[in-house]
Short mmCIF file of C-alpha atoms (C1' of nucleotides) in Angstrom, two decimals:
data_model
loop_
_atom_site.label_atom_id
_atom_site.label_comp_id
_atom_site.label_asym_id
_atom_site.label_seq_id
_atom_site.Cartn_x
_atom_site.Cartn_y
_atom_site.Cartn_z
CA MET A 1 106.25 103.65 88.43
CA ALA A 2 104.17 106.26 88.11
CA THR A 3 105.65 109.80 87.50
CA THR A 4 106.07 111.95 90.48
CA LEU A 5 103.17 114.22 90.74
CA PRO A 6 104.38 118.33 90.92
CA HIS A 7 103.89 119.52 94.23
CA TYR A 8 101.43 121.95 93.64
CA LEU A 9 99.18 119.05 92.12
CA GLN A 10 99.68 116.98 95.10
CA ILE A 11 98.09 119.87 97.33
CA GLN A 12 95.14 120.36 94.85
CA HIS A 13 94.44 116.76 95.09
CA HIS A 14 94.64 116.67 98.84
CA LEU A 15 92.43 119.74 98.81
CA LEU A 16 89.72 118.34 96.24
CA GLU A 17 89.62 115.01 98.27
CA LYS A 18 88.79 117.08 101.28
CA ILE A 19 86.34 119.22 99.44
CA GLN A 20 84.88 115.75 97.43
CA SER A 21 84.59 113.78 100.54
CA GLY A 22 82.67 116.37 102.34
CA GLU A 23 84.95 116.32 104.98
CA TRP A 24 85.15 120.37 104.16
CA PRO A 25 81.65 121.64 103.58
CA ALA A 26 80.56 124.52 101.63
CA ASN A 27 82.01 127.86 103.15
CA HIS A 28 84.59 125.89 104.96
CA GLN A 29 87.76 127.83 105.47
CA ILE A 30 90.94 125.89 104.15
CA PRO A 31 94.17 126.29 106.08
CA VAL A 32 96.00 129.12 105.05
CA GLU A 33 98.84 129.23 102.40
CA GLU A 34 101.62 129.38 104.77
CA GLN A 35 100.36 126.53 106.83
CA LEU A 36 99.62 124.50 103.56
CA ALA A 37 103.19 125.33 102.50
CA LYS A 38 104.17 124.10 105.81
CA ASP A 39 102.52 121.09 105.82
CA PHE A 40 103.79 119.88 102.25
CA GLY A 41 106.99 121.30 102.81
CA VAL A 42 106.89 123.63 99.70
CA SER A 43 107.60 127.34 99.23
CA ARG A 44 104.33 129.57 99.98
CA MET A 45 104.31 130.46 96.04
CA THR A 46 103.82 126.83 95.59
CA ALA A 47 100.90 126.55 97.56
CA ASN A 48 99.43 129.87 96.09
CA LYS A 49 99.80 128.18 92.32
CA ALA A 50 97.79 124.97 93.82
CA ILE A 51 95.28 127.21 95.55
CA ARG A 52 95.00 129.83 92.55
CA ASP A 53 94.15 126.91 90.06
CA LEU A 54 91.40 125.77 92.40
CA VAL A 55 89.81 129.11 92.42
CA GLN A 56 89.82 129.60 88.77
CA GLN A 57 88.10 126.21 88.35
CA GLY A 58 85.55 127.14 91.04
CA TYR A 59 86.27 124.79 93.80
CA LEU A 60 87.59 127.64 95.90
CA THR A 61 86.66 131.51 96.55
CA ARG A 62 89.63 133.69 98.35
CA GLN A 63 89.08 137.01 99.95
CA ALA A 64 92.06 139.17 100.80
CA GLY A 65 92.48 139.39 104.54
CA LEU A 66 90.03 136.85 105.24
CA GLY A 67 90.87 133.60 103.87
CA THR A 68 90.14 130.88 101.32
CA PHE A 69 86.63 129.16 101.01
CA VAL A 70 85.08 126.16 99.66
CA THR A 71 82.64 127.38 96.96
CA ASP A 72 79.11 126.96 97.85
CA ARG A 73 77.82 125.84 94.58
CA LYS A 74 74.35 127.25 93.27
CA ALA A 75 71.71 124.99 92.14
CA GLU A 76 70.36 125.12 88.64
CA SER A 77 66.68 124.23 87.59
CA PRO A 78 66.03 121.89 84.73
CA LEU A 79 65.76 117.74 84.60
CA LEU A 80 66.73 115.52 82.23
CA ASP A 81 66.75 111.71 82.48
CA VAL A 82 69.82 109.91 82.88
CA HIS A 83 68.30 107.52 80.16
CA ASN A 84 69.19 103.93 80.29
CA ILE A 85 69.60 102.48 76.80
CA ALA A 86 68.33 98.92 77.90
CA ASP A 87 64.75 100.50 78.89
CA GLU A 88 64.65 102.84 75.69
CA VAL A 89 65.15 99.87 73.55
CA ARG A 90 62.87 97.52 75.26
CA SER A 91 60.16 100.30 75.43
CA ARG A 92 60.46 100.13 71.70
CA GLY A 93 59.51 96.60 71.71
CA HIS A 94 62.95 95.20 70.53
CA ASP A 95 65.27 93.13 72.02
CA TYR A 96 68.41 94.58 74.06
CA ARG A 97 71.85 92.78 75.24
CA ASN A 98 75.26 93.97 75.10
CA ASP A 99 78.81 92.66 74.62
CA VAL A 100 81.60 93.38 76.85
CA LEU A 101 84.50 94.07 75.25
CA THR A 102 86.90 95.20 78.08
CA ARG A 103 86.63 95.09 81.66
CA GLU A 104 89.64 96.07 83.42
CA VAL A 105 91.50 98.25 86.05
CA ILE A 106 93.80 100.94 84.58
CA ALA A 107 96.06 103.27 86.17
CA ALA A 108 94.73 106.62 85.23
CA ASP A 109 96.49 108.70 82.70
CA ASP A 110 97.01 112.41 82.23
CA GLU A 111 93.42 112.66 80.57
CA ILE A 112 91.75 110.07 82.65
CA ALA A 113 92.62 111.73 85.86
CA LEU A 114 91.77 114.90 84.67
CA ARG A 115 88.39 114.10 83.46
CA LEU A 116 87.58 111.99 86.34
CA GLY A 117 89.25 114.00 88.94
CA VAL A 118 91.50 111.57 90.50
CA ARG A 119 95.10 111.27 91.00
CA LEU A 120 97.31 110.50 87.93
CA GLY A 121 98.23 106.99 88.31
CA SER A 122 95.49 105.72 90.64
CA GLN A 123 93.54 102.87 89.44
CA VAL A 124 90.05 103.39 87.98
CA PHE A 125 87.62 101.11 86.30
CA HIS A 126 87.46 100.88 82.67
CA THR A 127 84.61 99.09 80.81
CA CYS A 128 83.74 99.05 76.81
CA LEU A 129 80.74 97.55 75.95
CA VAL A 130 78.70 97.46 72.63
CA HIS A 131 74.95 97.63 73.17
CA TYR A 132 72.61 95.85 70.66
CA GLU A 133 68.93 96.71 69.73
CA ASN A 134 67.64 93.20 67.89
CA ASP A 135 71.28 92.23 67.01
CA THR A 136 71.97 95.83 65.63
CA PRO A 137 74.54 97.63 67.41
CA ILE A 138 73.47 101.06 68.48
CA GLN A 139 76.11 102.18 71.00
CA LEU A 140 79.78 101.93 71.65
CA GLU A 141 80.24 102.82 75.51
CA ASN A 142 83.45 103.63 77.00
CA ARG A 143 83.32 104.06 80.50
CA TYR A 144 85.68 105.27 83.41
CA VAL A 145 84.55 104.89 86.87
CA ASN A 146 85.84 105.91 89.93
CA PRO A 147 86.46 102.94 92.24
CA ARG A 148 85.82 104.65 95.30
CA TRP A 149 82.18 105.50 94.81
CA VAL A 150 80.90 102.03 92.88
CA PRO A 151 83.55 99.57 94.37
CA GLY A 152 81.63 96.52 93.04
CA TYR A 153 81.29 97.94 89.60
CA LEU A 154 83.73 95.59 87.42
CA GLU A 155 81.65 92.46 89.01
CA THR A 156 78.50 93.38 87.72
CA ASP A 157 76.80 91.25 84.77
CA PHE A 158 76.06 93.93 82.37
CA ASN A 159 73.63 91.81 80.51
CA ARG A 160 71.29 92.29 83.81
CA GLN A 161 72.22 95.47 85.10
CA THR A 162 73.53 98.06 82.36
CA PRO A 163 76.76 100.39 83.60
CA ASN A 164 74.32 103.23 84.03
CA GLU A 165 72.09 101.18 86.03
CA VAL A 166 74.73 100.27 88.24
CA LEU A 167 76.21 103.81 88.91
CA VAL A 168 72.27 105.10 89.55
CA ALA A 169 72.07 102.08 92.16
CA ALA A 170 75.41 102.72 93.75
CA CYS A 171 74.60 106.46 94.44
CA PRO A 172 72.17 109.11 93.79
CA ILE A 173 72.94 111.09 90.60
CA SER A 174 72.61 114.70 91.00
CA ASP A 175 74.32 116.28 88.06
CA ILE A 176 75.12 115.27 84.47
CA GLU A 177 76.93 117.16 81.87
CA HIS A 178 76.40 116.38 77.95
CA ILE A 179 78.61 117.18 75.18
CA VAL A 180 77.40 116.07 71.97
CA GLU A 181 79.16 116.34 68.42
CA ALA A 182 79.18 114.82 65.24
CA LEU A 183 82.13 113.24 63.82
CA LEU A 184 83.47 109.99 61.80
CA VAL A 185 85.10 107.21 63.73
CA ASP A 186 88.05 105.22 63.51
CA ALA A 187 88.30 101.93 61.40
CA GLU A 188 88.17 99.81 65.16
CA THR A 189 85.03 101.50 66.25
CA ALA A 190 83.53 101.09 62.85
CA GLU A 191 83.76 97.48 62.99
CA TRP A 192 82.69 97.17 66.58
CA LEU A 193 79.40 99.37 65.24
CA ALA A 194 79.36 97.54 62.08
CA ILE A 195 79.22 100.68 60.26
CA ASP A 196 81.83 102.29 57.61
CA THR A 197 84.32 105.10 58.32
CA THR A 198 82.19 107.19 56.37
CA THR A 199 78.91 107.27 58.57
CA PRO A 200 78.26 110.00 60.50
CA CYS A 201 77.94 109.59 64.21
CA LEU A 202 76.88 111.01 67.31
CA SER A 203 79.41 111.15 69.93
CA MET A 204 78.42 112.12 73.34
CA ILE A 205 80.73 112.43 76.52
CA ARG A 206 78.97 112.21 79.66
CA ARG A 207 80.13 113.12 83.07
CA THR A 208 78.04 112.10 86.05
CA TRP A 209 78.29 113.34 89.68
CA SER A 210 76.70 112.43 93.03
CA GLY A 211 76.97 115.57 94.96
CA GLU A 212 80.55 116.83 94.45
CA GLN A 213 81.80 113.49 93.71
CA LEU A 214 82.22 112.90 89.91
CA ILE A 215 81.33 109.25 89.65
CA SER A 216 82.03 108.53 86.17
CA TYR A 217 82.97 109.59 82.69
CA ALA A 218 81.76 107.94 79.59
CA ARG A 219 82.07 108.32 75.99
CA LEU A 220 79.14 107.04 73.84
CA ILE A 221 79.26 106.58 70.16
CA HIS A 222 75.99 106.00 68.04
CA PRO A 223 75.65 105.29 64.20
CA GLY A 224 74.12 108.32 63.07
CA ASP A 225 71.10 106.91 61.10
CA ARG A 226 70.41 104.70 64.26
CA TYR A 227 69.88 106.80 66.77
CA LYS A 228 68.46 109.84 68.02
CA LEU A 229 68.83 112.04 71.32
CA ARG A 230 65.75 113.57 72.63
CA SER A 231 65.48 116.09 75.34
CA SER A 232 62.25 117.80 76.52
CA VAL A 233 62.59 120.73 78.80
CA HIS A 234 59.49 122.12 80.76
CA ARG A 235 60.29 125.35 82.73
CA PRO A 236 57.28 125.97 85.11
CA ASP A 237 58.38 129.41 85.87
CA ALA A 238 58.73 130.67 82.40
CA MET B 1 91.60 157.93 89.33
CA ALA B 2 91.42 153.88 88.51
CA THR B 3 93.31 151.49 90.51
CA THR B 4 96.12 150.67 88.16
CA LEU B 5 96.02 147.22 86.93
CA PRO B 6 98.42 144.44 88.12
CA HIS B 7 101.09 143.64 85.50
CA TYR B 8 99.67 140.21 84.97
CA LEU B 9 96.25 141.42 83.99
CA GLN B 10 97.82 144.23 81.90
CA ILE B 11 99.33 141.30 79.89
CA GLN B 12 96.35 139.20 79.75
CA HIS B 13 94.23 142.06 78.56
CA HIS B 14 96.80 142.45 75.50
CA LEU B 15 96.71 138.80 74.73
CA LEU B 16 92.93 139.08 74.76
CA GLU B 17 92.51 141.80 72.45
CA LYS B 18 94.90 139.95 70.00
CA ILE B 19 92.91 137.24 70.02
CA GLN B 20 89.56 138.46 70.18
CA SER B 21 90.28 141.14 67.70
CA GLY B 22 91.61 138.02 65.16
CA GLU B 23 94.92 139.50 64.66
CA TRP B 24 96.10 136.21 66.42
CA PRO B 25 93.87 133.62 64.55
CA ALA B 26 93.48 130.33 65.92
CA ASN B 27 97.06 128.30 66.42
CA HIS B 28 98.96 131.41 66.06
CA GLN B 29 101.90 131.25 68.44
CA ILE B 30 102.12 134.07 70.71
CA PRO B 31 105.47 135.59 71.59
CA VAL B 32 107.47 133.43 74.21
CA GLU B 33 107.38 134.11 77.88
CA GLU B 34 110.72 135.84 77.70
CA GLN B 35 109.95 138.17 74.87
CA LEU B 36 106.24 139.15 76.55
CA ALA B 37 108.22 139.85 80.04
CA LYS B 38 110.51 141.98 78.31
CA ASP B 39 108.07 143.95 76.36
CA PHE B 40 106.03 144.44 79.66
CA GLY B 41 109.11 145.06 81.87
CA VAL B 42 108.18 142.32 84.15
CA SER B 43 110.22 139.40 85.54
CA ARG B 44 109.18 136.06 83.52
CA MET B 45 107.25 134.75 86.42
CA THR B 46 104.90 137.39 85.66
CA ALA B 47 104.15 136.91 82.21
CA ASN B 48 104.04 133.00 82.89
CA LYS B 49 101.52 133.77 85.55
CA ALA B 50 99.10 135.89 82.83
CA ILE B 51 99.58 133.18 80.29
CA ARG B 52 98.91 130.53 82.85
CA ASP B 53 95.34 132.14 83.64
CA LEU B 54 94.42 132.15 79.97
CA VAL B 55 95.40 128.50 79.25
CA GLN B 56 93.35 127.52 82.11
CA GLN B 57 90.38 129.59 80.78
CA GLY B 58 90.83 127.89 77.44
CA TYR B 59 92.22 130.49 75.41
CA LEU B 60 95.86 129.58 75.09
CA THR B 61 97.34 125.80 74.52
CA ARG B 62 100.82 125.57 75.60
CA GLN B 63 103.15 122.74 74.78
CA ALA B 64 107.08 122.45 76.31
CA GLY B 65 109.75 123.24 74.15
CA LEU B 66 107.26 124.34 71.01
CA GLY B 67 105.38 127.41 72.24
CA THR B 68 102.01 128.88 73.11
CA PHE B 69 99.51 128.81 70.77
CA VAL B 70 95.85 130.41 70.45
CA THR B 71 93.08 127.76 71.07
CA ASP B 72 91.11 126.74 68.30
CA ARG B 73 87.85 126.80 70.10
CA LYS B 74 85.09 124.65 69.10
CA ALA B 75 81.91 126.33 69.68
CA GLU B 76 80.05 124.88 72.50
CA SER B 77 76.41 125.71 73.64
CA PRO B 78 73.82 124.67 76.01
CA LEU B 79 71.69 121.92 74.80
CA LEU B 80 68.70 122.70 77.07
CA ASP B 81 68.65 126.36 77.13
CA VAL B 82 67.02 128.65 74.64
CA HIS B 83 70.42 129.41 73.31
CA ASN B 84 70.61 132.75 71.30
CA ILE B 85 72.92 131.86 68.55
CA ALA B 86 74.14 135.39 67.92
CA ASP B 87 74.92 136.18 71.85
CA GLU B 88 76.86 132.77 71.68
CA VAL B 89 79.32 133.80 69.13
CA ARG B 90 79.77 136.87 70.42
CA SER B 91 80.36 135.50 73.64
CA ARG B 92 83.35 133.92 72.06
CA GLY B 93 84.49 137.22 70.95
CA HIS B 94 83.86 136.73 67.47
CA ASP B 95 81.66 138.46 64.93
CA TYR B 96 77.93 137.10 64.28
CA ARG B 97 76.09 137.91 61.03
CA ASN B 98 73.40 135.98 59.21
CA ASP B 99 72.17 135.84 55.50
CA VAL B 100 68.16 135.25 55.05
CA LEU B 101 67.75 132.49 52.36
CA THR B 102 64.10 132.05 52.30
CA ARG B 103 61.26 134.59 54.13
CA GLU B 104 57.76 133.57 53.22
CA VAL B 105 54.34 132.36 53.93
CA ILE B 106 53.33 129.13 52.89
CA ALA B 107 50.76 126.56 53.17
CA ALA B 108 51.35 123.72 55.68
CA ASP B 109 51.87 120.60 54.14
CA ASP B 110 51.59 116.82 55.89
CA GLU B 111 54.63 117.02 57.94
CA ILE B 112 54.64 120.91 58.79
CA ALA B 113 50.97 120.34 59.70
CA LEU B 114 51.85 117.54 61.92
CA ARG B 115 55.10 118.83 63.42
CA LEU B 116 53.37 122.35 63.87
CA GLY B 117 50.13 120.87 65.12
CA VAL B 118 48.03 123.23 62.88
CA ARG B 119 45.57 122.03 60.14
CA LEU B 120 46.69 120.89 56.65
CA GLY B 121 46.85 123.73 54.34
CA SER B 122 46.69 126.63 56.82
CA GLN B 123 49.33 129.15 56.67
CA VAL B 124 52.62 129.31 58.14
CA PHE B 125 55.55 131.44 58.37
CA HIS B 126 58.70 129.84 57.04
CA THR B 127 62.55 131.29 56.74
CA CYS B 128 65.60 129.70 55.98
CA LEU B 129 68.75 131.52 57.78
CA VAL B 130 72.54 130.69 57.61
CA HIS B 131 74.32 131.89 60.96
CA TYR B 132 77.70 132.93 60.52
CA GLU B 133 80.56 132.97 63.00
CA ASN B 134 83.58 135.26 61.60
CA ASP B 135 82.11 134.72 57.98
CA THR B 136 82.47 130.94 58.71
CA PRO B 137 78.88 129.14 58.43
CA ILE B 138 77.81 127.39 61.63
CA GLN B 139 74.37 126.97 61.70
CA LEU B 140 71.49 126.42 58.85
CA GLU B 141 68.32 127.23 60.25
CA ASN B 142 65.29 126.29 58.89
CA ARG B 143 62.06 127.46 61.12
CA TYR B 144 58.38 127.35 60.75
CA VAL B 145 56.34 129.66 63.08
CA ASN B 146 52.57 129.63 63.99
CA PRO B 147 51.40 132.98 62.90
CA ARG B 148 48.97 133.10 65.25
CA TRP B 149 51.35 133.34 68.09
CA VAL B 150 53.84 135.82 66.39
CA PRO B 151 52.00 137.75 63.74
CA GLY B 152 55.14 139.86 63.15
CA TYR B 153 57.58 137.34 62.54
CA LEU B 154 58.35 137.72 58.88
CA GLU B 155 58.78 141.62 59.13
CA THR B 156 61.73 141.10 61.55
CA ASP B 157 65.38 142.49 60.58
CA PHE B 158 67.16 139.34 61.64
CA ASN B 159 70.56 140.80 61.86
CA ARG B 160 68.99 142.63 64.67
CA GLN B 161 67.02 140.20 66.11
CA THR B 162 67.56 136.45 65.58
CA PRO B 163 64.36 134.35 65.02
CA ASN B 164 64.88 132.85 68.14
CA GLU B 165 64.86 136.20 69.97
CA VAL B 166 61.73 137.42 68.20
CA LEU B 167 59.80 134.36 69.57
CA VAL B 168 60.93 134.71 73.11
CA ALA B 169 60.28 138.50 72.92
CA ALA B 170 56.62 137.73 71.45
CA CYS B 171 55.34 134.97 74.29
CA PRO B 172 57.00 133.22 77.02
CA ILE B 173 58.64 130.04 76.32
CA SER B 174 57.73 126.96 78.67
CA ASP B 175 58.78 124.12 76.67
CA ILE B 176 61.28 123.04 74.45
CA GLU B 177 62.05 119.76 72.66
CA HIS B 178 65.29 119.10 71.19
CA ILE B 179 65.84 115.77 68.69
CA VAL B 180 69.48 115.49 68.04
CA GLU B 181 71.05 113.14 65.58
CA ALA B 182 74.20 113.00 63.41
CA LEU B 183 73.83 112.96 59.49
CA LEU B 184 75.11 113.78 56.12
CA VAL B 185 73.53 116.77 54.24
CA ASP B 186 72.49 117.21 50.59
CA ALA B 187 74.40 119.15 48.29
CA GLU B 188 72.55 122.65 48.40
CA THR B 189 72.68 122.47 52.27
CA ALA B 190 76.28 121.63 52.05
CA GLU B 191 76.84 124.68 49.72
CA TRP B 192 75.13 126.85 51.92
CA LEU B 193 77.60 125.55 54.96
CA ALA B 194 80.62 125.58 52.90
CA ILE B 195 81.52 121.90 53.36
CA ASP B 196 81.40 118.73 51.34
CA THR B 197 78.45 116.36 51.51
CA THR B 198 81.04 113.76 53.33
CA THR B 199 81.15 115.90 56.55
CA PRO B 200 79.17 114.61 59.39
CA CYS B 201 76.82 117.11 60.61
CA LEU B 202 74.81 117.81 63.85
CA SER B 203 71.07 118.05 63.03
CA MET B 204 68.87 119.17 65.77
CA ILE B 205 65.15 119.52 65.65
CA ARG B 206 63.69 122.15 68.02
CA ARG B 207 59.97 122.40 68.96
CA THR B 208 59.13 125.56 71.32
CA TRP B 209 55.94 125.98 73.44
CA SER B 210 54.32 128.61 75.20
CA GLY B 211 51.78 126.87 77.72
CA GLU B 212 50.14 124.38 75.65
CA GLN B 213 50.77 126.46 72.18
CA LEU B 214 53.37 125.09 69.74
CA ILE B 215 54.90 128.23 68.58
CA SER B 216 57.54 127.04 66.26
CA TYR B 217 59.40 124.08 64.79
CA ALA B 218 62.89 124.53 63.85
CA ARG B 219 65.52 122.44 61.98
CA LEU B 220 69.15 123.22 62.79
CA ILE B 221 72.03 122.04 60.93
CA HIS B 222 75.58 122.34 62.21
CA PRO B 223 78.64 121.24 60.71
CA GLY B 224 80.09 118.63 62.87
CA ASP B 225 83.56 120.19 63.03
CA ARG B 226 82.40 123.49 63.98
CA TYR B 227 80.23 123.09 66.82
CA LYS B 228 79.47 120.77 70.11
CA LEU B 229 76.73 121.09 72.14
CA ARG B 230 76.93 121.16 75.76
CA SER B 231 74.25 120.42 78.74
CA SER B 232 74.79 120.66 82.25
CA VAL B 233 71.75 119.31 84.62
CA HIS B 234 71.36 119.66 88.39
CA ARG B 235 69.20 117.85 90.36
CA PRO B 236 68.86 119.18 94.04
CA ASP B 237 66.71 116.28 94.96
CA ALA B 238 68.52 113.58 93.87
"C1'" DT C 1 122.10 107.00 54.81
"C1'" DA C 2 120.22 105.78 59.04
"C1'" DG C 3 121.00 106.39 63.83
"C1'" DA C 4 122.82 108.61 67.74
"C1'" DC C 5 124.13 112.38 70.09
"C1'" DT C 6 124.05 117.38 70.97
"C1'" DA C 7 122.92 122.03 71.44
"C1'" DT C 8 118.95 125.12 71.53
"C1'" DT C 9 114.78 126.79 72.07
"C1'" DT C 10 110.70 126.90 75.29
"C1'" DT C 11 107.89 125.73 78.67
"C1'" DG C 12 107.30 123.48 83.72
"C1'" DT C 13 108.12 123.55 88.03
"C1'" DA C 14 110.03 125.30 92.30
"C1'" DT C 15 112.34 128.84 96.04
"C1'" DA C 16 112.82 132.49 99.03
"C1'" DG C 17 112.05 137.13 99.83
"C1'" DA C 18 109.85 141.53 99.31
"C1'" DC C 19 106.02 144.86 99.60
"C1'" DA C 20 101.35 145.87 99.27
"C1'" DT C 21 96.27 145.78 100.07
"C1'" DT C 22 92.08 144.08 102.46
"C1'" DT C 23 89.51 142.79 106.66
"C1'" DT C 24 88.93 142.19 111.16
"C1'" DA C 25 90.03 142.91 116.13
"C1'" DG C 26 91.36 145.36 119.65
"C1'" DC C 27 92.65 149.25 122.29
"C1'" DA C 28 92.66 154.10 122.93
"C1'" DA C 29 90.85 158.98 122.80
"C1'" DA C 30 86.78 161.95 122.59
"C1'" DT D 1 79.37 155.17 123.43
"C1'" DT D 2 81.31 156.16 119.32
"C1'" DT D 3 85.31 157.02 116.55
"C1'" DG D 4 89.76 156.54 115.25
"C1'" DC D 5 94.52 154.44 115.27
"C1'" DT D 6 97.20 150.16 115.03
"C1'" DA D 7 98.42 145.65 114.71
"C1'" DA D 8 97.58 141.07 113.20
"C1'" DA D 9 96.35 137.85 109.66
"C1'" DA D 10 95.58 136.78 105.35
"C1'" DT D 11 95.63 137.17 100.35
"C1'" DG D 12 97.88 139.76 96.17
"C1'" DT D 13 101.45 140.67 93.45
"C1'" DC D 14 106.13 140.55 92.19
"C1'" DT D 15 111.13 139.46 91.32
"C1'" DA D 16 115.48 136.84 90.12
"C1'" DT D 17 116.99 132.76 89.77
"C1'" DA D 18 117.62 127.68 89.33
"C1'" DC D 19 116.98 123.28 87.39
"C1'" DA D 20 113.90 120.02 84.75
"C1'" DA D 21 111.26 118.45 81.04
"C1'" DA D 22 110.00 118.38 75.98
"C1'" DA D 23 110.54 119.36 71.37
"C1'" DT D 24 113.24 120.41 67.36
"C1'" DA D 25 116.97 120.89 64.28
"C1'" DG D 26 121.72 120.29 63.26
"C1'" DT D 27 126.08 117.46 63.27
"C1'" DC D 28 128.69 113.71 63.85
"C1'" DT D 29 129.07 108.77 63.06
"C1'" DA D 30 128.97 103.96 61.65
#
DNA sequence: TAGACTATTTTGTATAGACATTTTAGCAAA
DNA sequence: TTTGCTAAAATGTCTATACAAAATAGTCTA
């Protein structure tokens, strides 16, 4: 059985669901501490702790004497493509294919729950693919998907539609976050990518949102000598 | 008179000072809750609140049964912004400085002429700097600048104004292109960055335009374990 | 000596209550 | 009408205490 969630996390998840589902729009006032405490049968301090965390994470804003409100997230500007590795490969005139190593439903552990913004122990989709360019592995993709937003994800034939395409088709992608670093990989990963463990690799963690919903969390590993990441930014105002 | 700070903020400031001054290096164990509470004459819950906040902000990491430790923060920076490495370092509360290895006018060879979009053999500015965060090298910057658009470039004191700042000051930057890859560096570069030649590094090639003019071509090398690139993109229309 | 148990240290969660501060609304007085 | 006062609603801070859970170090036992 899954570990029972601490009360304050239960409250957080309840609030996040309301926010992320859109039931509570921006600037909506959430129930006051005392009410939340009563609803969940906990002390006011526990409700306070739950709210406090979400304020620090930017989901809520508070004002003494007034109440607690859903944060109105302000927009930023630039563009970056959600690039599709299959198109990329084909645009170079090469053959694209992939191998599916894993395709499963798992219970979210701490890390996944945190990164994907779901409840601990809740079911999430997990796939692991190797993408090939002309039979050379160029990317290991480890992806976690929130089933709520892409229910048919696991049934896809990924050689017809890449995981990325499935997401894009399922919901409009509005926000993407990338974290890129260089690192060495473990033996298993090295084998999948047909490299050795001394080859520098590019690690890219990509999180994808649709509105307020976090759709997917992916870790992409590229052998350093087989991949370059390119991005162009144009700022009309500058 | 200024409002007296809440106790938990006083504690936070005390802790942050220790961290940012370097008195408590990464992974240093900070006093336990009970000790802090005693030192500041508050209850354990108040000390807990102070620490909890700093954990959420990423300054500290905790482990039940072990203690609370100063987070070893890997550098992170926006991939798409014209980032200024000096500001970035200082925003982490660390010291910034750089060493200028090369500062010269050279005749453009094939590659430079191609990349910078100038005629073969025409004169271009070239600088090579090592950027330090708390005396640890975090970036080797090899930069070529089109003299036509930034004539005073070579005369700059780069410890007062980074190369990037000079460009931004000289002309409005409208377009940036990044190409990122993971690689191993040669012995000379490794020495400059105080790493060995087996450490994976992040290489970033950055080209900067102002309107149609290509202003600068730079190759930036980061030791992989000391740097992460972060980028967030929001597309309001999607 | 290896393994099991135990005590200690430290953080994690939770409670019930207290008082302070901020903001608004409503009411009363000038 | 304007001003000032007061009550209320809501968050902000703080305490003293309790027990749970995790990690470690030491001790006892087979």
